[in-house]
Coordinates of C-alpha atoms and ligand atoms in Angstrom, one line a residue:
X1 CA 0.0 0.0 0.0
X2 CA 1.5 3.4 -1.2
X3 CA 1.5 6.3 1.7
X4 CA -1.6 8.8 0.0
X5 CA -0.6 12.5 -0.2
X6 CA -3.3 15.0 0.2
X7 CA -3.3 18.8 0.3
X8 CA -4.8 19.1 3.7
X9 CA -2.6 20.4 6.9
X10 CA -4.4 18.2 8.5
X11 CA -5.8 14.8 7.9
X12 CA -7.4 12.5 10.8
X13 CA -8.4 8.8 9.5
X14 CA -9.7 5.8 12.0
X15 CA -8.7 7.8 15.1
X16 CA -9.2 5.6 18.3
X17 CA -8.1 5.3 21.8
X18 CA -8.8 3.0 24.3
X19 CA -8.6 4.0 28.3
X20 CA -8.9 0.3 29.6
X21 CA -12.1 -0.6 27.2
X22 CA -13.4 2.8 27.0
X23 CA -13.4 4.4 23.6
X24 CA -12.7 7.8 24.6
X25 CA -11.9 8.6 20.6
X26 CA -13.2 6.2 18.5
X27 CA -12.8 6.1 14.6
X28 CA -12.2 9.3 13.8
X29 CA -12.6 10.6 10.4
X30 CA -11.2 14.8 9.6
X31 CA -9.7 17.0 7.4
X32 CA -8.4 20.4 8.0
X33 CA -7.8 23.0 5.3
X34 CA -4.7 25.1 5.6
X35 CA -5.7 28.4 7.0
X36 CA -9.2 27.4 8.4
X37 CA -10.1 28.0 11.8
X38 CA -11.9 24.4 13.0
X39 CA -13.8 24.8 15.9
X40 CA -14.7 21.5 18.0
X41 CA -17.8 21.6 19.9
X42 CA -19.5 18.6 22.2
X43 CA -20.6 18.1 25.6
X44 CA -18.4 17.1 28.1
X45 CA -16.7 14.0 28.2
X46 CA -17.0 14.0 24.1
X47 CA -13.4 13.6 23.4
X48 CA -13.0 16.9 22.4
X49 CA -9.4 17.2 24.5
X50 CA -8.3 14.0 24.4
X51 CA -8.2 15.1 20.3
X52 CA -6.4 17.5 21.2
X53 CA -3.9 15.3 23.1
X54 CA -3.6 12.6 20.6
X55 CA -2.2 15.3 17.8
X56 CA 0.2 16.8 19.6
X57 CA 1.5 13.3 20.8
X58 CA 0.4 13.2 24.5
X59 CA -1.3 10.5 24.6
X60 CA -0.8 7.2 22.2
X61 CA -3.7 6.5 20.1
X62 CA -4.6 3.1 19.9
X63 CA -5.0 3.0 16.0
X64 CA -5.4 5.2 13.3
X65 CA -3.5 7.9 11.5
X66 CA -2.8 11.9 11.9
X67 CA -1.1 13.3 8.9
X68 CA 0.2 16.4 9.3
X69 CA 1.4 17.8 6.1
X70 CA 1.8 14.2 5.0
X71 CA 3.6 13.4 8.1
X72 CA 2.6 10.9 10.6
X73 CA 2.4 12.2 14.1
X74 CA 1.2 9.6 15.7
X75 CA 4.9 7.3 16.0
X76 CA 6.7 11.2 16.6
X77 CA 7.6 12.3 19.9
X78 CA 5.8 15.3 21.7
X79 CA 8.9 17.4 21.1
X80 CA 9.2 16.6 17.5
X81 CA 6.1 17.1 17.3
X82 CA 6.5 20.5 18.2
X83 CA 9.1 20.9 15.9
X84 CA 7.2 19.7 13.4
X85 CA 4.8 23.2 13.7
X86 CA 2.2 22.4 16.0
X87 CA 1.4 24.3 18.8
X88 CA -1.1 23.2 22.1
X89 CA -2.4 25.7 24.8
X90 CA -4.5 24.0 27.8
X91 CA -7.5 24.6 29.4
X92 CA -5.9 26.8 31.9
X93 CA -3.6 29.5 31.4
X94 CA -0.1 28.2 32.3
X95 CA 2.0 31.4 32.3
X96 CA 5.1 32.2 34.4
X97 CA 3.7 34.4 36.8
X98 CA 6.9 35.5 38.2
X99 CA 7.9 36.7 34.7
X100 CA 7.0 39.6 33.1
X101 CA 4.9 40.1 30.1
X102 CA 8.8 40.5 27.7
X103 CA 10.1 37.7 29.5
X104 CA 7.6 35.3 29.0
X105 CA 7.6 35.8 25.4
X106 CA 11.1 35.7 25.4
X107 CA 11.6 32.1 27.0
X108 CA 9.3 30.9 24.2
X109 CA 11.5 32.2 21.5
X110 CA 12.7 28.9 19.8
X111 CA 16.4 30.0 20.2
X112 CA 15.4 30.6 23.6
X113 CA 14.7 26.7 25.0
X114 CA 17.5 24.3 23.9
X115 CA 20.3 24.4 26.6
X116 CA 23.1 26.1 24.0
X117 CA 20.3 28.7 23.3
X118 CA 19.8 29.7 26.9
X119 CA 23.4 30.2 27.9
X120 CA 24.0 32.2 25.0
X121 CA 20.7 33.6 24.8
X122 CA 21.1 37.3 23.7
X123 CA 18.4 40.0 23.4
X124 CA 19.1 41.0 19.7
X125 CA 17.2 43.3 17.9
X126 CA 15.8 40.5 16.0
X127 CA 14.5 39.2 19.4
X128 CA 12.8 42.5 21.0
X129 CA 11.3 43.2 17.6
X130 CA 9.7 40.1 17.6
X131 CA 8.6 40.2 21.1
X132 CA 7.0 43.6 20.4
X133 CA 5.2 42.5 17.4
X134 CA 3.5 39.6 19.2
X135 CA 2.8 42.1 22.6
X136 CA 0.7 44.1 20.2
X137 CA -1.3 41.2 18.2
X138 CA -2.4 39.8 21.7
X139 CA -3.5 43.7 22.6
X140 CA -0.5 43.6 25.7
X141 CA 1.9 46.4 24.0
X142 CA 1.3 48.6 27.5
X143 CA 2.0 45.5 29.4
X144 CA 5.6 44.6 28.4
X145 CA 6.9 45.3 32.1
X146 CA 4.1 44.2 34.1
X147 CA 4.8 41.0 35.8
X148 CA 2.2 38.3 34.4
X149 CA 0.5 37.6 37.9
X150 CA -1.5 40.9 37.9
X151 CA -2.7 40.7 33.8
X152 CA -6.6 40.0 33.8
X153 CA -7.6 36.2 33.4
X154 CA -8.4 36.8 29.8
X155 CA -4.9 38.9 29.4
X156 CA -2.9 35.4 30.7
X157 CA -4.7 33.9 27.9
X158 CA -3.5 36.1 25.3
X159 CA -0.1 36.1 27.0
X160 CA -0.1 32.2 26.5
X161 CA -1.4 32.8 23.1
X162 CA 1.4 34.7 22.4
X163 CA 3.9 32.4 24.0
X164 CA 3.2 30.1 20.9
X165 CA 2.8 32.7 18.5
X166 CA 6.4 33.5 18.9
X167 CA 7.5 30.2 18.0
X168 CA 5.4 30.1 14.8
X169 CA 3.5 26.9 14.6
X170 CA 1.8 26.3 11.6
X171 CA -1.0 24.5 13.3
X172 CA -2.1 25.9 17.1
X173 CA -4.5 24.2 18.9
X174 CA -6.5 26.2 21.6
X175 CA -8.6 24.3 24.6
X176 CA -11.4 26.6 25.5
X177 CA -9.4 30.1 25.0
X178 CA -12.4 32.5 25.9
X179 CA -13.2 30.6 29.3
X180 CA -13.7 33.2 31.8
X181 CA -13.5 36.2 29.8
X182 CA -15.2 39.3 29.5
X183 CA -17.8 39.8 26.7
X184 CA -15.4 42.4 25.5
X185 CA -12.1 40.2 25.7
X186 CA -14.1 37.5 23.8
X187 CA -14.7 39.8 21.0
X188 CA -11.3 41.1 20.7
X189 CA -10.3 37.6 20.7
X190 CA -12.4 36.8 17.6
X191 CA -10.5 39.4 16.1
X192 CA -7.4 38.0 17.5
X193 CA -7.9 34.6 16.1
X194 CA -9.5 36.0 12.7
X195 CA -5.7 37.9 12.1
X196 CA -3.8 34.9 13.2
X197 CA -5.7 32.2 10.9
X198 CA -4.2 34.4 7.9
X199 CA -1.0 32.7 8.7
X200 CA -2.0 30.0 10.8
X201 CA -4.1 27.0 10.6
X202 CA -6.2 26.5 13.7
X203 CA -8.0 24.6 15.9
X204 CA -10.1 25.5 18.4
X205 CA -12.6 23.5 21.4
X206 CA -15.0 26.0 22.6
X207 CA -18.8 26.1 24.1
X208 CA -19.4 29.6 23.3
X209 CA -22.0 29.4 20.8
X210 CA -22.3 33.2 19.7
X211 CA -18.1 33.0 19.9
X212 CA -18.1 29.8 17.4
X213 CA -20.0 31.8 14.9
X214 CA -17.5 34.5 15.0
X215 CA -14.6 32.6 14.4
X216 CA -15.1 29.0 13.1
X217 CA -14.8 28.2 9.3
X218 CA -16.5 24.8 9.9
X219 CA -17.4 23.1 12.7
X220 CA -17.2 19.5 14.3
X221 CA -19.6 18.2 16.6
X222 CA -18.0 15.1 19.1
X223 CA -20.8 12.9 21.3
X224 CA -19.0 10.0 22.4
X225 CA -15.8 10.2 21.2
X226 CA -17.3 9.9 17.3
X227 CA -18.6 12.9 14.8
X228 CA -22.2 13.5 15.2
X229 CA -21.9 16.4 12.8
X230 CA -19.9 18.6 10.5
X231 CA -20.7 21.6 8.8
X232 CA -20.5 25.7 8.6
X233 CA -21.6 27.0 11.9
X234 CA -25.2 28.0 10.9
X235 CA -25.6 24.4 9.3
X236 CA -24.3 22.7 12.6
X237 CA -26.8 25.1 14.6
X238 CA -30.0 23.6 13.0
X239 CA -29.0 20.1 12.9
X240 CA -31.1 18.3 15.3
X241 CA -28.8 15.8 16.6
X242 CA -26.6 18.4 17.5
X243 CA -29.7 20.2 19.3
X244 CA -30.7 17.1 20.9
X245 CA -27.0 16.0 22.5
X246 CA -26.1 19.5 23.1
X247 CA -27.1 22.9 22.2
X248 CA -30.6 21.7 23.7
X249 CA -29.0 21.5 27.0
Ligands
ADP1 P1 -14.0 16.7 26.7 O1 -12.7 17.5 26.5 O2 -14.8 16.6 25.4 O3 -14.8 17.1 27.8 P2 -12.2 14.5 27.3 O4 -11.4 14.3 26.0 O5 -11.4 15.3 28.4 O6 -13.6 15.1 27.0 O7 -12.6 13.1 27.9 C1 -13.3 12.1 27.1 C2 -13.4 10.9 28.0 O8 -12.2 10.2 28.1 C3 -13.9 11.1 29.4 O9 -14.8 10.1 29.7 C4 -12.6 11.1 30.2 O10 -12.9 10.7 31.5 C5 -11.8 10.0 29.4 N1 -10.4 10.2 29.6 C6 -9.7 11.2 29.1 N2 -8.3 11.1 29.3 C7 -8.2 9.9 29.9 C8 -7.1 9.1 30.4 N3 -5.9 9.5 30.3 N4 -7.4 7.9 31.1 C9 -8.6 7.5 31.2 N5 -9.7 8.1 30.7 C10 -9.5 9.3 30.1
MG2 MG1 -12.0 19.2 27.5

């Protein structure tokens, strides 16, 4: 059997994992387009993170395959994985709170994290400019000096945002980004994600409804670890499986 090349970033075929018996992911069928923002929606327990943990190598899958850019993740190590271009943010916001708002960016500069790079880590221009560039697109430009443990919840989140902007991953995967913000910071972030999927490929878990529809491309719908629907936002919506399992709720 010859390997099968497609033009997808992403492509998810027979996707399962077992947890002693349990199919917490089972058969899973996707395909990302480059640049699209996917958004994952479900009720809990669905699957939706444990998707997120099978791509980026976390957690073995049982059987299946996850092509990325033809490559097979799922026999690659987390870090090559990484190195590969794709980028995971939890559920909660896991910034160095000690650190300021420059100095968290600046540990997540690739040069920044091998052992070499951190003993001879210097702040070239290169560096700061990129540092600064990022500050602004997550809206924390004023912030640079302020030490991360007084931002706003929904500022840590852009912060960690940010922290894998700077290493450039073609593919970032957010886990519920917008949790515990502000009706305002959601809508920034729309326009946050919006900018960054001109670039990027994306995909995101989230519950906010009125949020999906601002940013998703397409939409998957998980209910027991399988797809219960796909579709455009307004499509998935209507459907009344999806009404019935979740949205109803
Ligand atoms: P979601 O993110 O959609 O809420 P999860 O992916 O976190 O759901 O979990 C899906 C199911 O898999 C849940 O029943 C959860 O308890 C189970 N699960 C997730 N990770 C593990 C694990 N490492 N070991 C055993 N069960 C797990
Ligand atoms: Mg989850």
């Amino acid at each position: 059997m010859s390997p099968t090349n497609t033009d997808f970033i992403l492509a998810v075929e027979g996707l399962t994992v077992s947890f002693d018996g349990f199919k917490a992911v089972n058969d899973l069928n996707f395909y990302v387009d480059k640049n699209e923002i996917r958004v994952v929606i479900g009720p809990n327990g669905a699957g939706k993170t444990t998707v997120l943990d099978l791509i980026c190598g976390r957690t073995q899958a049982t059987s299946g395959s996850i092509k990325f850019k033809n490559r097979e993740l799922t026999r690659m190590s987390e870090p090559n994985i990484v190195k590969a271009g794709v980028g995971r943010k939890f559920q909660n916001p896991s910034v160095y709170t000690d650190l300021t708002v420059f100095e968290n960016l600046e540990i997540s500069y690739p040069s920044g994290r091998s052992v070499f790079g951190c003993l001879a880590f210097k702040r070239s221009p290169e560096v700061i400019a990129r540092i600064e560039e990022v500050a602004e697109r997550i809206f924390l430009s004023d912030q640079l000096y302020t030490q991360a443990d007084l931002l706003s919840h929904g500022q840590k989140q852009w912060l960690e945002i940010g922290m894998l902007l700077i290493q450039k991953p073609e593919l970032l995967m957010l886990d519920e980004p917008v949790a515990g913000m502000s009706v305002a910071e959601r809508r920034q972030t729309a326009v946050l994600l919006r900018e960054i999927a001109k670039e990027h490929t994306m995909i995101v878990i989230e519950h906010d409804m009125q949020f999906v529809a601002e940013i998703a491309h397409k939409v998957t719908v998980l209910h027991q670890g399988r797809i219960l629907a796909e579709g455009s936002p307004d499509k998935v919506k209507h459907d009344p499986k999806v009404i019935e399992v979740y949205l109803g709720h």
